[in-house]
Each structure stands twice: as structure tokens, then as C-alpha cells.
Amino acid sequence: MTDPANNDQPAAMPNTARYLGHAGLLPQIACLIAMLVADETWRFNALMLAHTYAALIFTFLGGLWWGIAAAGSAQGRSVPDWLYWAAIAPSLIALASFLPLWLIGLTWIGPMLLLLGLCLMISPLVDKRLADFAPEWWLKLRWPLSVRLGGLSVILGVIAWGI
């Protein structure tokens, strides 16, 4: 997409998107700090919050992908079927991450934080395939945010697994 004021230049990333996107890392950072300095009760709460936040953001990404596909379709563009499937996968994975695995003898929060963290880290691969539909600045925002949020979730998952 180009900037309407200057048709030769790509549209710049909106500052609001940049600032709010990076602010979205704060909950996971706070959870990591709590894991390092808080007592046992707060650490458990931090893990629960970190897991829920990672699941929420992953589901949010699926919603964005659905919206991008719907917008492309509304513009008369050919939207590949795989995009709709990819758009619902995060919600299904996030929901499955809440299953009570301790019922079958497995730990829960650590592995699920690892799963969600890894999913977040690879999610920009879907965005990369959306290059024809998303703004040009999209990947410049998505890669660092996804790697950082996913990385924080993986670190929390490793810590949780060690508890």
C-alpha cells in the first residue's frame, strides 16, 4: 500500500501501532519479573496470567488474519482458502492449551506456555504470506513483537516446568 499523499512511497507505520504494539509486551515482562522476585503465590498467579495473555494474543492474531482475509475478499481480491484455516487455528490451539493435562499425569502450565510461545514466534510466517493483503509496514511490526512475546512466553514456560 502506498501513502495517499505521496503515491511513490510506502505508507509509514503509524506511531500508535508501534507504541501500542510494544506496550503489549509489558504484561509478559511483568509476569517474568514476578516469577523472579515474588513469593510462591504470586509466581503461580504470574504463570496463569502469562499463559492466559499468550493465549489471548495468539487468538487476537487469528482474528487479525481473518479480518485481513475478509477485507481482501470485500475488495474483490482472490483470498486463498488456507488463510481462513490459518485464522481459526490460533483460537483452537489457545483453547486446547487450557485443557487440564494434569488429569493424565502431565504438567500443564510449563508445556502450554512453551507451545504458545513457539506458536507466537512462528506466527509471522503467516503474515509473510499475507504480503499482498497487509500494509508494507506490517511485518516490520509483527516480527519483533512476535519473537519477543513468544520468547518471553517460552522463558516463562521453561521456568514453570522447573517448578
C-alpha atoms as a PDB file:
ATOM      1  CA  MET A   1       0.000   0.000   0.000  1.00  0.00           C
ATOM      2  CA  THR A   2       1.226   3.481  -0.706  1.00  0.00           C
ATOM      3  CA  ASP A   3       0.799   6.713   1.156  1.00  0.00           C
ATOM      4  CA  PRO A   4      -2.050   8.673  -0.496  1.00  0.00           C
ATOM      5  CA  ALA A   5      -0.118  11.933  -0.016  1.00  0.00           C
ATOM      6  CA  ASN A   6       2.904  10.529  -1.863  1.00  0.00           C
ATOM      7  CA  ASN A   7       1.996   7.705  -4.251  1.00  0.00           C
ATOM      8  CA  ASP A   8       5.628   6.704  -4.746  1.00  0.00           C
ATOM      9  CA  GLN A   9       6.345   5.988  -1.075  1.00  0.00           C
ATOM     10  CA  PRO A  10       5.009   3.130   1.028  1.00  0.00           C
ATOM     11  CA  ALA A  11       2.765   4.135   3.897  1.00  0.00           C
ATOM     12  CA  ALA A  12       4.728   4.612   7.094  1.00  0.00           C
ATOM     13  CA  MET A  13       3.971   2.557  10.184  1.00  0.00           C
ATOM     14  CA  PRO A  14       1.577   4.536  12.360  1.00  0.00           C
ATOM     15  CA  ASN A  15       3.242   5.561  15.623  1.00  0.00           C
ATOM     16  CA  THR A  16       0.162   4.450  17.533  1.00  0.00           C
ATOM     17  CA  ALA A  17       0.552   0.918  16.152  1.00  0.00           C
ATOM     18  CA  ARG A  18       4.244   0.909  17.050  1.00  0.00           C
ATOM     19  CA  TYR A  19       3.756   2.209  20.613  1.00  0.00           C
ATOM     20  CA  LEU A  20       0.716   0.137  21.484  1.00  0.00           C
ATOM     21  CA  GLY A  21       2.251  -2.947  19.903  1.00  0.00           C
ATOM     22  CA  HIS A  22       5.342  -2.639  22.072  1.00  0.00           C
ATOM     23  CA  ALA A  23       3.209  -1.830  25.127  1.00  0.00           C
ATOM     24  CA  GLY A  24       1.663  -5.253  24.547  1.00  0.00           C
ATOM     25  CA  LEU A  25       4.913  -6.793  25.787  1.00  0.00           C
ATOM     26  CA  LEU A  26       4.503  -5.238  29.249  1.00  0.00           C
ATOM     27  CA  PRO A  27       2.165  -7.880  30.752  1.00  0.00           C
ATOM     28  CA  GLN A  28       4.593 -10.701  29.908  1.00  0.00           C
ATOM     29  CA  ILE A  29       7.542  -8.669  31.196  1.00  0.00           C
ATOM     30  CA  ALA A  30       5.659  -8.040  34.455  1.00  0.00           C
ATOM     31  CA  CYS A  31       4.932 -11.771  34.751  1.00  0.00           C
ATOM     32  CA  LEU A  32       8.606 -12.606  34.244  1.00  0.00           C
ATOM     33  CA  ILE A  33       9.634 -10.088  36.901  1.00  0.00           C
ATOM     34  CA  ALA A  34       7.057 -11.569  39.286  1.00  0.00           C
ATOM     35  CA  MET A  35       8.465 -15.043  38.624  1.00  0.00           C
ATOM     36  CA  LEU A  36      11.927 -13.840  39.556  1.00  0.00           C
ATOM     37  CA  VAL A  37      11.155 -11.808  42.676  1.00  0.00           C
ATOM     38  CA  ALA A  38       7.730 -12.738  44.094  1.00  0.00           C
ATOM     39  CA  ASP A  39       6.666 -15.400  46.567  1.00  0.00           C
ATOM     40  CA  GLU A  40       5.135 -18.742  45.583  1.00  0.00           C
ATOM     41  CA  THR A  41       1.518 -17.492  45.433  1.00  0.00           C
ATOM     42  CA  TRP A  42       2.389 -14.580  43.172  1.00  0.00           C
ATOM     43  CA  ARG A  43       4.532 -16.792  40.945  1.00  0.00           C
ATOM     44  CA  PHE A  44       1.613 -19.131  40.319  1.00  0.00           C
ATOM     45  CA  ASN A  45      -0.643 -16.166  39.550  1.00  0.00           C
ATOM     46  CA  ALA A  46       2.009 -14.732  37.233  1.00  0.00           C
ATOM     47  CA  LEU A  47       2.186 -18.028  35.335  1.00  0.00           C
ATOM     48  CA  MET A  48      -1.579 -18.189  34.988  1.00  0.00           C
ATOM     49  CA  LEU A  49      -1.679 -14.600  33.739  1.00  0.00           C
ATOM     50  CA  ALA A  50       1.226 -15.194  31.339  1.00  0.00           C
ATOM     51  CA  HIS A  51      -0.468 -18.274  29.885  1.00  0.00           C
ATOM     52  CA  THR A  52      -3.810 -16.516  29.529  1.00  0.00           C
ATOM     53  CA  TYR A  53      -2.208 -13.446  27.950  1.00  0.00           C
ATOM     54  CA  ALA A  54      -0.208 -15.520  25.446  1.00  0.00           C
ATOM     55  CA  ALA A  55      -3.383 -17.421  24.510  1.00  0.00           C
ATOM     56  CA  LEU A  56      -5.337 -14.187  24.200  1.00  0.00           C
ATOM     57  CA  ILE A  57      -2.755 -12.534  21.938  1.00  0.00           C
ATOM     58  CA  PHE A  58      -2.413 -15.641  19.779  1.00  0.00           C
ATOM     59  CA  THR A  59      -6.189 -15.691  19.324  1.00  0.00           C
ATOM     60  CA  PHE A  60      -6.100 -11.954  18.554  1.00  0.00           C
ATOM     61  CA  LEU A  61      -3.624 -12.661  15.731  1.00  0.00           C
ATOM     62  CA  GLY A  62      -6.018 -15.197  14.233  1.00  0.00           C
ATOM     63  CA  GLY A  63      -8.725 -12.536  14.318  1.00  0.00           C
ATOM     64  CA  LEU A  64      -6.432 -10.128  12.519  1.00  0.00           C
ATOM     65  CA  TRP A  65      -5.741 -12.720   9.835  1.00  0.00           C
ATOM     66  CA  TRP A  66      -9.472 -13.324   9.427  1.00  0.00           C
ATOM     67  CA  GLY A  67     -10.041  -9.573   9.122  1.00  0.00           C
ATOM     68  CA  ILE A  68      -7.290  -9.246   6.523  1.00  0.00           C
ATOM     69  CA  ALA A  69      -8.830 -12.106   4.527  1.00  0.00           C
ATOM     70  CA  ALA A  70     -12.318 -10.603   4.803  1.00  0.00           C
ATOM     71  CA  ALA A  71     -11.068  -7.168   3.740  1.00  0.00           C
ATOM     72  CA  GLY A  72      -9.270  -8.667   0.753  1.00  0.00           C
ATOM     73  CA  SER A  73     -12.389 -10.556  -0.256  1.00  0.00           C
ATOM     74  CA  ALA A  74     -14.519  -7.415   0.129  1.00  0.00           C
ATOM     75  CA  GLN A  75     -12.128  -5.640  -2.245  1.00  0.00           C
ATOM     76  CA  GLY A  76     -12.744  -8.358  -4.830  1.00  0.00           C
ATOM     77  CA  ARG A  77      -9.304  -9.906  -4.399  1.00  0.00           C
ATOM     78  CA  SER A  78      -8.769 -13.650  -4.509  1.00  0.00           C
ATOM     79  CA  VAL A  79      -8.134 -14.789  -0.951  1.00  0.00           C
ATOM     80  CA  PRO A  80      -6.574 -18.236  -0.581  1.00  0.00           C
ATOM     81  CA  ASP A  81      -8.596 -20.770   1.434  1.00  0.00           C
ATOM     82  CA  TRP A  82      -5.594 -21.612   3.627  1.00  0.00           C
ATOM     83  CA  LEU A  83      -5.804 -18.120   5.155  1.00  0.00           C
ATOM     84  CA  TYR A  84      -9.206 -18.787   6.690  1.00  0.00           C
ATOM     85  CA  TRP A  85      -7.915 -22.090   8.104  1.00  0.00           C
ATOM     86  CA  ALA A  86      -4.837 -20.341   9.465  1.00  0.00           C
ATOM     87  CA  ALA A  87      -7.071 -17.674  11.010  1.00  0.00           C
ATOM     88  CA  ILE A  88      -9.038 -20.145  13.132  1.00  0.00           C
ATOM     89  CA  ALA A  89      -6.048 -22.259  14.179  1.00  0.00           C
ATOM     90  CA  PRO A  90      -4.804 -19.845  16.898  1.00  0.00           C
ATOM     91  CA  SER A  91      -8.139 -19.899  18.716  1.00  0.00           C
ATOM     92  CA  LEU A  92      -8.287 -23.691  18.633  1.00  0.00           C
ATOM     93  CA  ILE A  93      -4.681 -24.029  19.812  1.00  0.00           C
ATOM     94  CA  ALA A  94      -5.229 -21.440  22.555  1.00  0.00           C
ATOM     95  CA  LEU A  95      -8.365 -23.228  23.727  1.00  0.00           C
ATOM     96  CA  ALA A  96      -6.577 -26.595  23.753  1.00  0.00           C
ATOM     97  CA  SER A  97      -3.800 -25.048  25.861  1.00  0.00           C
ATOM     98  CA  PHE A  98      -6.310 -24.705  28.713  1.00  0.00           C
ATOM     99  CA  LEU A  99      -7.071 -28.439  28.820  1.00  0.00           C
ATOM    100  CA  PRO A 100      -6.327 -29.966  32.232  1.00  0.00           C
ATOM    101  CA  LEU A 101      -3.356 -32.157  31.294  1.00  0.00           C
ATOM    102  CA  TRP A 102      -2.696 -32.901  34.962  1.00  0.00           C
ATOM    103  CA  LEU A 103      -5.655 -35.292  34.766  1.00  0.00           C
ATOM    104  CA  ILE A 104      -3.471 -37.629  32.727  1.00  0.00           C
ATOM    105  CA  GLY A 105      -0.334 -37.064  34.804  1.00  0.00           C
ATOM    106  CA  LEU A 106       1.300 -34.301  32.782  1.00  0.00           C
ATOM    107  CA  THR A 107       2.332 -30.899  33.990  1.00  0.00           C
ATOM    108  CA  TRP A 108       0.258 -28.174  32.463  1.00  0.00           C
ATOM    109  CA  ILE A 109       1.387 -24.590  32.553  1.00  0.00           C
ATOM    110  CA  GLY A 110       5.031 -25.029  31.506  1.00  0.00           C
ATOM    111  CA  PRO A 111       4.421 -27.072  28.353  1.00  0.00           C
ATOM    112  CA  MET A 112       1.452 -24.932  27.350  1.00  0.00           C
ATOM    113  CA  LEU A 113       3.455 -21.704  27.752  1.00  0.00           C
ATOM    114  CA  LEU A 114       6.173 -23.288  25.607  1.00  0.00           C
ATOM    115  CA  LEU A 115       3.601 -24.272  22.979  1.00  0.00           C
ATOM    116  CA  LEU A 116       2.019 -20.818  22.882  1.00  0.00           C
ATOM    117  CA  GLY A 117       5.422 -19.111  22.903  1.00  0.00           C
ATOM    118  CA  LEU A 118       6.629 -21.151  19.945  1.00  0.00           C
ATOM    119  CA  CYS A 119       3.359 -20.553  18.089  1.00  0.00           C
ATOM    120  CA  LEU A 120       3.703 -16.809  18.658  1.00  0.00           C
ATOM    121  CA  MET A 121       7.301 -16.882  17.456  1.00  0.00           C
ATOM    122  CA  ILE A 122       6.437 -18.596  14.169  1.00  0.00           C
ATOM    123  CA  SER A 123       3.179 -16.694  13.588  1.00  0.00           C
ATOM    124  CA  PRO A 124       4.854 -14.060  11.379  1.00  0.00           C
ATOM    125  CA  LEU A 125       5.335 -16.800   8.784  1.00  0.00           C
ATOM    126  CA  VAL A 126       1.599 -16.470   8.133  1.00  0.00           C
ATOM    127  CA  ASP A 127       1.948 -12.681   7.979  1.00  0.00           C
ATOM    128  CA  LYS A 128       4.777 -13.053   5.474  1.00  0.00           C
ATOM    129  CA  ARG A 129       2.409 -14.909   3.153  1.00  0.00           C
ATOM    130  CA  LEU A 130      -0.071 -12.026   3.553  1.00  0.00           C
ATOM    131  CA  ALA A 131       2.259  -9.542   1.873  1.00  0.00           C
ATOM    132  CA  ASP A 132      -0.274  -8.887  -0.893  1.00  0.00           C
ATOM    133  CA  PHE A 133      -3.021  -8.068   1.613  1.00  0.00           C
ATOM    134  CA  ALA A 134      -1.355  -6.329   4.588  1.00  0.00           C
ATOM    135  CA  PRO A 135       0.311  -2.904   4.779  1.00  0.00           C
ATOM    136  CA  GLU A 136       4.001  -2.865   3.875  1.00  0.00           C
ATOM    137  CA  TRP A 137       4.980  -1.989   7.449  1.00  0.00           C
ATOM    138  CA  TRP A 138       3.056  -4.958   8.869  1.00  0.00           C
ATOM    139  CA  LEU A 139       5.984  -7.394   9.045  1.00  0.00           C
ATOM    140  CA  LYS A 140       8.301  -4.740  10.457  1.00  0.00           C
ATOM    141  CA  LEU A 141       6.000  -4.611  13.454  1.00  0.00           C
ATOM    142  CA  ARG A 142       4.971  -8.258  13.628  1.00  0.00           C
ATOM    143  CA  TRP A 143       8.392  -9.957  13.561  1.00  0.00           C
ATOM    144  CA  PRO A 144       9.946  -8.220  16.588  1.00  0.00           C
ATOM    145  CA  LEU A 145       6.744  -8.251  18.632  1.00  0.00           C
ATOM    146  CA  SER A 146       6.063 -11.925  17.967  1.00  0.00           C
ATOM    147  CA  VAL A 147       9.626 -13.015  18.637  1.00  0.00           C
ATOM    148  CA  ARG A 148       9.762 -11.000  21.866  1.00  0.00           C
ATOM    149  CA  LEU A 149       6.354 -12.025  23.214  1.00  0.00           C
ATOM    150  CA  GLY A 150       6.916 -15.617  22.136  1.00  0.00           C
ATOM    151  CA  GLY A 151      10.401 -15.601  23.654  1.00  0.00           C
ATOM    152  CA  LEU A 152       9.128 -14.235  26.964  1.00  0.00           C
ATOM    153  CA  SER A 153       6.423 -16.921  26.977  1.00  0.00           C
ATOM    154  CA  VAL A 154       8.999 -19.639  26.273  1.00  0.00           C
ATOM    155  CA  ILE A 155      11.221 -18.380  29.113  1.00  0.00           C
ATOM    156  CA  LEU A 156       8.229 -18.383  31.472  1.00  0.00           C
ATOM    157  CA  GLY A 157       7.335 -21.885  30.291  1.00  0.00           C
ATOM    158  CA  VAL A 158      10.848 -23.149  30.999  1.00  0.00           C
ATOM    159  CA  ILE A 159      10.744 -21.574  34.464  1.00  0.00           C
ATOM    160  CA  ALA A 160       7.297 -23.063  35.101  1.00  0.00           C
ATOM    161  CA  TRP A 161       8.406 -26.507  34.035  1.00  0.00           C
ATOM    162  CA  GLY A 162      11.229 -26.294  36.560  1.00  0.00           C
ATOM    163  CA  ILE A 163       8.877 -25.509  39.447  1.00  0.00           C
END
